[in-house]
């Protein structure tokens, strides 16, 4: 019985070594190869504030080990921005309501005008003119500029 068990262990070790050498020599193990996106990605909208349905509809391309990290990072940054923006807007609205309740109509009007200006579409604001690109020339030290270069 002991000899049979020893024979089985030796046979398994030899088979493992032969398999390992064969895979190494033939190059049959491709390792982790890049996977093409599956084309099912549904990104977050970039032209309006996010809603609950936008988050639930979002899909990412799947790859061999999960989702495309760049797509997930972009969606999280967009959602974080939108949550922060809405948090600030809620703070302004609460301040406006508090000013109205306390009878400070001038403050409430100023907050309302600021809120409406912030919510105005970006198309109403004229784009800033592009500054011309000025090519940079290599700088010359003052000592080098005053002394002529001697040739040997």
PDB file of N, CA, C and O in Angstrom, residues 129-136:
ATOM      1  N   UNK A 129     -11.558  84.977 -25.052  1.00  0.00           N
ATOM      2  CA  UNK A 129     -10.710  84.863 -26.246  1.00  0.00           C
ATOM      3  C   UNK A 129      -9.443  84.077 -25.909  1.00  0.00           C
ATOM      4  O   UNK A 129      -8.882  84.206 -24.831  1.00  0.00           O
ATOM      5  N   UNK A 130      -9.037  83.273 -26.872  1.00  0.00           N
ATOM      6  CA  UNK A 130      -7.809  82.500 -26.686  1.00  0.00           C
ATOM      7  C   UNK A 130      -6.620  83.441 -26.762  1.00  0.00           C
ATOM      8  O   UNK A 130      -6.545  84.298 -27.643  1.00  0.00           O
ATOM      9  N   UNK A 131      -5.709  83.281 -25.823  1.00  0.00           N
ATOM     10  CA  UNK A 131      -4.514  84.117 -25.864  1.00  0.00           C
ATOM     11  C   UNK A 131      -3.568  83.557 -26.922  1.00  0.00           C
ATOM     12  O   UNK A 131      -3.434  82.350 -27.069  1.00  0.00           O
ATOM     13  N   UNK A 132      -2.930  84.431 -27.675  1.00  0.00           N
ATOM     14  CA  UNK A 132      -2.027  83.927 -28.716  1.00  0.00           C
ATOM     15  C   UNK A 132      -0.824  83.236 -28.086  1.00  0.00           C
ATOM     16  O   UNK A 132      -0.356  83.613 -27.020  1.00  0.00           O
ATOM     17  N   UNK A 133      -0.368  82.223 -28.767  1.00  0.00           N
ATOM     18  CA  UNK A 133       0.795  81.482 -28.294  1.00  0.00           C
ATOM     19  C   UNK A 133       2.042  82.188 -28.788  1.00  0.00           C
ATOM     20  O   UNK A 133       2.217  82.420 -29.987  1.00  0.00           O
ATOM     21  N   UNK A 134       2.904  82.560 -27.859  1.00  0.00           N
ATOM     22  CA  UNK A 134       4.144  83.253 -28.205  1.00  0.00           C
ATOM     23  C   UNK A 134       5.279  82.248 -28.085  1.00  0.00           C
ATOM     24  O   UNK A 134       5.506  81.692 -27.014  1.00  0.00           O
ATOM     25  N   UNK A 135       5.964  81.981 -29.186  1.00  0.00           N
ATOM     26  CA  UNK A 135       7.052  80.999 -29.106  1.00  0.00           C
ATOM     27  C   UNK A 135       8.171  81.521 -28.219  1.00  0.00           C
ATOM     28  O   UNK A 135       8.534  82.693 -28.272  1.00  0.00           O
ATOM     29  N   UNK A 136       8.691  80.647 -27.396  1.00  0.00           N
ATOM     30  CA  UNK A 136       9.779  81.007 -26.485  1.00  0.00           C
ATOM     31  C   UNK A 136      11.118  80.766 -27.170  1.00  0.00           C
ATOM     32  O   UNK A 136      11.331  79.732 -27.782  1.00  0.00           O
TER      33      UNK A 136
END
